[in-house]
Amino acid sequence: MSSDFEGYEQDFAVLTAEITSKIARVPRLPPDEKKQMVANVEKQLEEAKELLEQMDLEVREIPPQSRGMYSNRMRSYKQEMGKLETDFKRSRIAYSDEVRNELLGDDGNSSENQRAHLLDNTERLERSSRRLEAGYQIAVETEQIGQEMLENLSHDREKIQRARERLRETDANLGKSSRILTGMLRRGCSVKKQFHLSLAPKA
């Protein structure tokens, strides 16, 4: 299984390196080449997402005691994927503004303002998404803690029940022992009385 995961890792590393290089080249390309490059990057981003899904499935098959290291690596790869998508969005916004300016003959001033506004909105959406993910993670962890507490309470209840059963058994044994001792004492008193009567002088 680990060999499959490492194979996906290598493919992901190569693919993300290519995507990073292409995203950096987009603003400097002529319009026709830019359009083709944007389409190519979109396709490679989808391929990278599919690789992440395959890697995630492989991690789920790993025994829990050995899963921690791979889970940390997956978080790192997902963060890298998120950064690539953000960089690509910014590159596409710049590309779209440039194409529109060429068609309309715009001087670019209003374009810069709109682009800044779009980037600001994009960053806000990304921050909101991260907060939602963090909230979901907290909810999952809270649920796990609650489940563990319920399991511990169940175990404690079983221990208390077993202790009560042992106490009842002890009480029953003590009662039985008390009855035996009482009977022995009574028989002893009866024997002692008969002994004294046998020693008494006869009239």
Tab-separated table of C-alpha atoms in Angstrom:
chain	number	residue	atom	x	y	z
A	1	MET	CA	0.000	0.000	0.000
A	2	SER	CA	2.796	2.480	0.956
A	3	SER	CA	4.443	1.949	-2.441
A	4	ASP	CA	1.191	3.019	-4.157
A	5	PHE	CA	0.987	6.097	-1.953
A	6	GLU	CA	4.600	7.042	-2.676
A	7	GLY	CA	3.966	6.594	-6.402
A	8	TYR	CA	1.034	9.013	-6.208
A	9	GLU	CA	3.247	11.394	-4.213
A	10	GLN	CA	5.873	11.464	-6.941
A	11	ASP	CA	3.253	12.072	-9.641
A	12	PHE	CA	1.722	14.853	-7.543
A	13	ALA	CA	5.103	16.528	-7.009
A	14	VAL	CA	5.919	16.500	-10.734
A	15	LEU	CA	2.462	17.723	-11.707
A	16	THR	CA	2.337	20.586	-9.176
A	17	ALA	CA	5.807	21.734	-10.238
A	18	GLU	CA	4.587	21.947	-13.844
A	19	ILE	CA	1.443	23.815	-12.787
A	20	THR	CA	3.453	26.325	-10.752
A	21	SER	CA	5.733	27.012	-13.705
A	22	LYS	CA	2.826	27.492	-16.106
A	23	ILE	CA	0.890	29.794	-13.769
A	24	ALA	CA	3.959	32.046	-13.509
A	25	ARG	CA	4.233	32.182	-17.317
A	26	VAL	CA	0.584	33.079	-18.009
A	27	PRO	CA	0.847	36.904	-17.587
A	28	ARG	CA	3.838	37.116	-19.973
A	29	LEU	CA	2.367	35.137	-22.885
A	30	PRO	CA	0.655	36.529	-26.001
A	31	PRO	CA	-3.187	36.354	-25.895
A	32	ASP	CA	-3.531	33.206	-28.021
A	33	GLU	CA	-0.917	31.311	-26.021
A	34	LYS	CA	-2.401	32.541	-22.746
A	35	LYS	CA	-5.800	31.079	-23.595
A	36	GLN	CA	-4.249	27.717	-24.406
A	37	MET	CA	-2.080	27.802	-21.275
A	38	VAL	CA	-5.065	28.588	-19.019
A	39	ALA	CA	-6.985	25.622	-20.443
A	40	ASN	CA	-3.947	23.383	-19.930
A	41	VAL	CA	-3.519	24.471	-16.311
A	42	GLU	CA	-7.210	23.839	-15.612
A	43	LYS	CA	-6.825	20.277	-16.892
A	44	GLN	CA	-3.699	19.648	-14.819
A	45	LEU	CA	-5.359	21.022	-11.683
A	46	GLU	CA	-8.147	18.474	-12.140
A	47	GLU	CA	-5.521	15.730	-12.513
A	48	ALA	CA	-3.843	16.904	-9.298
A	49	LYS	CA	-7.173	16.770	-7.461
A	50	GLU	CA	-7.716	13.213	-8.662
A	51	LEU	CA	-4.258	12.243	-7.383
A	52	LEU	CA	-5.106	13.734	-3.978
A	53	GLU	CA	-8.309	11.696	-3.880
A	54	GLN	CA	-6.380	8.505	-4.672
A	55	MET	CA	-3.818	9.317	-1.971
A	56	ASP	CA	-6.598	10.017	0.522
A	57	LEU	CA	-8.167	6.612	-0.218
A	58	GLU	CA	-4.787	4.938	0.329
A	59	VAL	CA	-4.361	6.678	3.704
A	60	ARG	CA	-7.777	5.440	4.854
A	61	GLU	CA	-6.619	1.867	4.282
A	62	ILE	CA	-3.637	2.313	6.617
A	63	PRO	CA	-4.068	0.940	10.182
A	64	PRO	CA	-4.911	3.759	12.650
A	65	GLN	CA	-1.676	3.295	14.626
A	66	SER	CA	0.398	4.014	11.492
A	67	ARG	CA	-1.832	6.615	9.851
A	68	GLY	CA	-0.579	9.782	11.573
A	69	MET	CA	2.483	10.426	9.409
A	70	TYR	CA	0.555	9.969	6.162
A	71	SER	CA	-2.293	12.184	7.379
A	72	ASN	CA	0.162	15.005	8.067
A	73	ARG	CA	1.593	14.677	4.578
A	74	MET	CA	-1.908	14.770	3.102
A	75	ARG	CA	-2.685	18.011	4.944
A	76	SER	CA	0.470	19.545	3.494
A	77	TYR	CA	-0.447	18.465	-0.036
A	78	LYS	CA	-3.981	19.837	0.297
A	79	GLN	CA	-2.605	23.177	1.480
A	80	GLU	CA	-0.273	23.220	-1.513
A	81	MET	CA	-3.230	22.467	-3.784
A	82	GLY	CA	-5.196	25.332	-2.269
A	83	LYS	CA	-2.307	27.731	-2.859
A	84	LEU	CA	-2.019	26.643	-6.497
A	85	GLU	CA	-5.727	27.249	-7.055
A	86	THR	CA	-5.478	30.707	-5.460
A	87	ASP	CA	-2.482	31.645	-7.608
A	88	PHE	CA	-4.292	30.387	-10.692
A	89	LYS	CA	-7.398	32.462	-9.864
A	90	ARG	CA	-5.268	35.576	-9.581
A	91	SER	CA	-3.522	34.768	-12.832
A	92	ARG	CA	-6.873	34.271	-14.589
A	93	ILE	CA	-8.230	37.563	-13.220
A	94	ALA	CA	-5.186	39.392	-14.553
A	95	TYR	CA	-5.526	37.588	-17.888
A	96	SER	CA	-9.255	38.425	-18.193
A	97	ASP	CA	-8.639	42.104	-17.433
A	98	GLU	CA	-5.870	42.289	-19.996
A	99	VAL	CA	-8.050	40.714	-22.733
A	100	ARG	CA	-10.909	43.086	-21.980
A	101	ASN	CA	-8.622	46.114	-22.069
A	102	GLU	CA	-7.305	45.047	-25.453
A	103	LEU	CA	-10.849	44.691	-26.826
A	104	LEU	CA	-12.226	47.919	-25.347
A	105	GLY	CA	-9.112	50.043	-25.521
A	106	ASP	CA	-9.302	50.724	-21.778
A	107	ASP	CA	-6.413	52.554	-20.155
A	108	GLY	CA	-6.334	49.980	-17.384
A	109	ASN	CA	-7.049	52.234	-14.389
A	110	SER	CA	-10.582	50.969	-13.740
A	111	SER	CA	-9.334	47.462	-14.521
A	112	GLU	CA	-6.767	47.665	-11.744
A	113	ASN	CA	-9.429	48.774	-9.273
A	114	GLN	CA	-11.774	45.977	-10.293
A	115	ARG	CA	-9.000	43.429	-10.114
A	116	ALA	CA	-8.026	44.602	-6.625
A	117	HIS	CA	-11.680	44.368	-5.596
A	118	LEU	CA	-12.007	40.856	-7.008
A	119	LEU	CA	-8.811	39.727	-5.305
A	120	ASP	CA	-10.035	41.151	-2.015
A	121	ASN	CA	-13.340	39.296	-2.346
A	122	THR	CA	-11.498	36.093	-3.264
A	123	GLU	CA	-9.309	36.345	-0.171
A	124	ARG	CA	-12.371	36.974	2.010
A	125	LEU	CA	-14.074	33.883	0.616
A	126	GLU	CA	-10.948	31.827	1.241
A	127	ARG	CA	-10.725	33.059	4.843
A	128	SER	CA	-14.392	32.202	5.387
A	129	SER	CA	-13.797	28.754	3.908
A	130	ARG	CA	-10.849	28.168	6.237
A	131	ARG	CA	-12.925	29.242	9.226
A	132	LEU	CA	-15.688	26.828	8.209
A	133	GLU	CA	-13.177	24.008	7.846
A	134	ALA	CA	-11.696	24.830	11.255
A	135	GLY	CA	-15.187	24.854	12.787
A	136	TYR	CA	-15.976	21.508	11.204
A	137	GLN	CA	-12.723	20.044	12.536
A	138	ILE	CA	-13.548	21.287	16.044
A	139	ALA	CA	-17.021	19.746	15.787
A	140	VAL	CA	-15.522	16.403	14.712
A	141	GLU	CA	-13.000	16.462	17.566
A	142	THR	CA	-15.738	17.399	20.056
A	143	GLU	CA	-17.857	14.493	18.846
A	144	GLN	CA	-14.907	12.123	19.276
A	145	ILE	CA	-14.264	13.404	22.796
A	146	GLY	CA	-17.949	12.977	23.654
A	147	GLN	CA	-17.901	9.422	22.322
A	148	GLU	CA	-14.839	8.608	24.400
A	149	MET	CA	-16.494	10.079	27.520
A	150	LEU	CA	-19.610	7.977	26.930
A	151	GLU	CA	-17.480	4.866	26.556
A	152	ASN	CA	-15.589	5.681	29.776
A	153	LEU	CA	-18.866	6.256	31.624
A	154	SER	CA	-20.164	2.927	30.355
A	155	HIS	CA	-17.030	1.176	31.618
A	156	ASP	CA	-17.305	2.941	34.991
A	157	ARG	CA	-20.946	1.907	35.285
A	158	GLU	CA	-20.014	-1.713	34.643
A	159	LYS	CA	-17.316	-1.499	37.336
A	160	ILE	CA	-19.816	-0.041	39.828
A	161	GLN	CA	-22.331	-2.773	39.042
A	162	ARG	CA	-19.709	-5.474	39.558
A	163	ALA	CA	-18.692	-3.867	42.863
A	164	ARG	CA	-22.314	-3.836	44.025
A	165	GLU	CA	-22.687	-7.496	43.124
A	166	ARG	CA	-19.566	-8.345	45.142
A	167	LEU	CA	-20.955	-6.377	48.113
A	168	ARG	CA	-24.251	-8.265	47.927
A	169	GLU	CA	-22.380	-11.563	47.820
A	170	THR	CA	-20.272	-10.480	50.796
A	171	ASP	CA	-23.396	-9.465	52.752
A	172	ALA	CA	-25.003	-12.816	51.973
A	173	ASN	CA	-21.880	-14.677	53.132
A	174	LEU	CA	-21.702	-12.606	56.314
A	175	GLY	CA	-25.373	-13.353	57.053
A	176	LYS	CA	-24.792	-17.063	56.528
A	177	SER	CA	-21.712	-17.000	58.774
A	178	SER	CA	-23.660	-15.119	61.458
A	179	ARG	CA	-26.437	-17.727	61.428
A	180	ILE	CA	-23.901	-20.549	61.708
A	181	LEU	CA	-22.172	-18.871	64.672
A	182	THR	CA	-25.491	-18.224	66.377
A	183	GLY	CA	-26.459	-21.886	66.010
A	184	MET	CA	-23.102	-23.010	67.353
A	185	LEU	CA	-23.457	-20.715	70.366
A	186	ARG	CA	-26.932	-22.010	71.099
A	187	ARG	CA	-25.801	-25.641	70.900
A	188	GLY	CA	-22.868	-24.811	73.169
A	189	CYS	CA	-25.151	-23.253	75.778
A	190	SER	CA	-27.478	-26.280	75.655
A	191	VAL	CA	-24.597	-28.717	76.147
A	192	LYS	CA	-23.220	-26.658	79.039
A	193	LYS	CA	-26.629	-26.605	80.731
A	194	GLN	CA	-27.013	-30.359	80.411
A	195	PHE	CA	-23.532	-30.832	81.824
A	196	HIS	CA	-24.347	-28.800	84.937
A	197	LEU	CA	-27.594	-30.687	85.393
A	198	SER	CA	-25.753	-33.987	85.303
A	199	LEU	CA	-23.416	-32.806	88.012
A	200	ALA	CA	-26.180	-31.624	90.335
A	201	PRO	CA	-26.783	-33.984	93.362
A	202	LYS	CA	-29.820	-36.148	93.084
A	203	ALA	CA	-32.535	-35.952	95.810
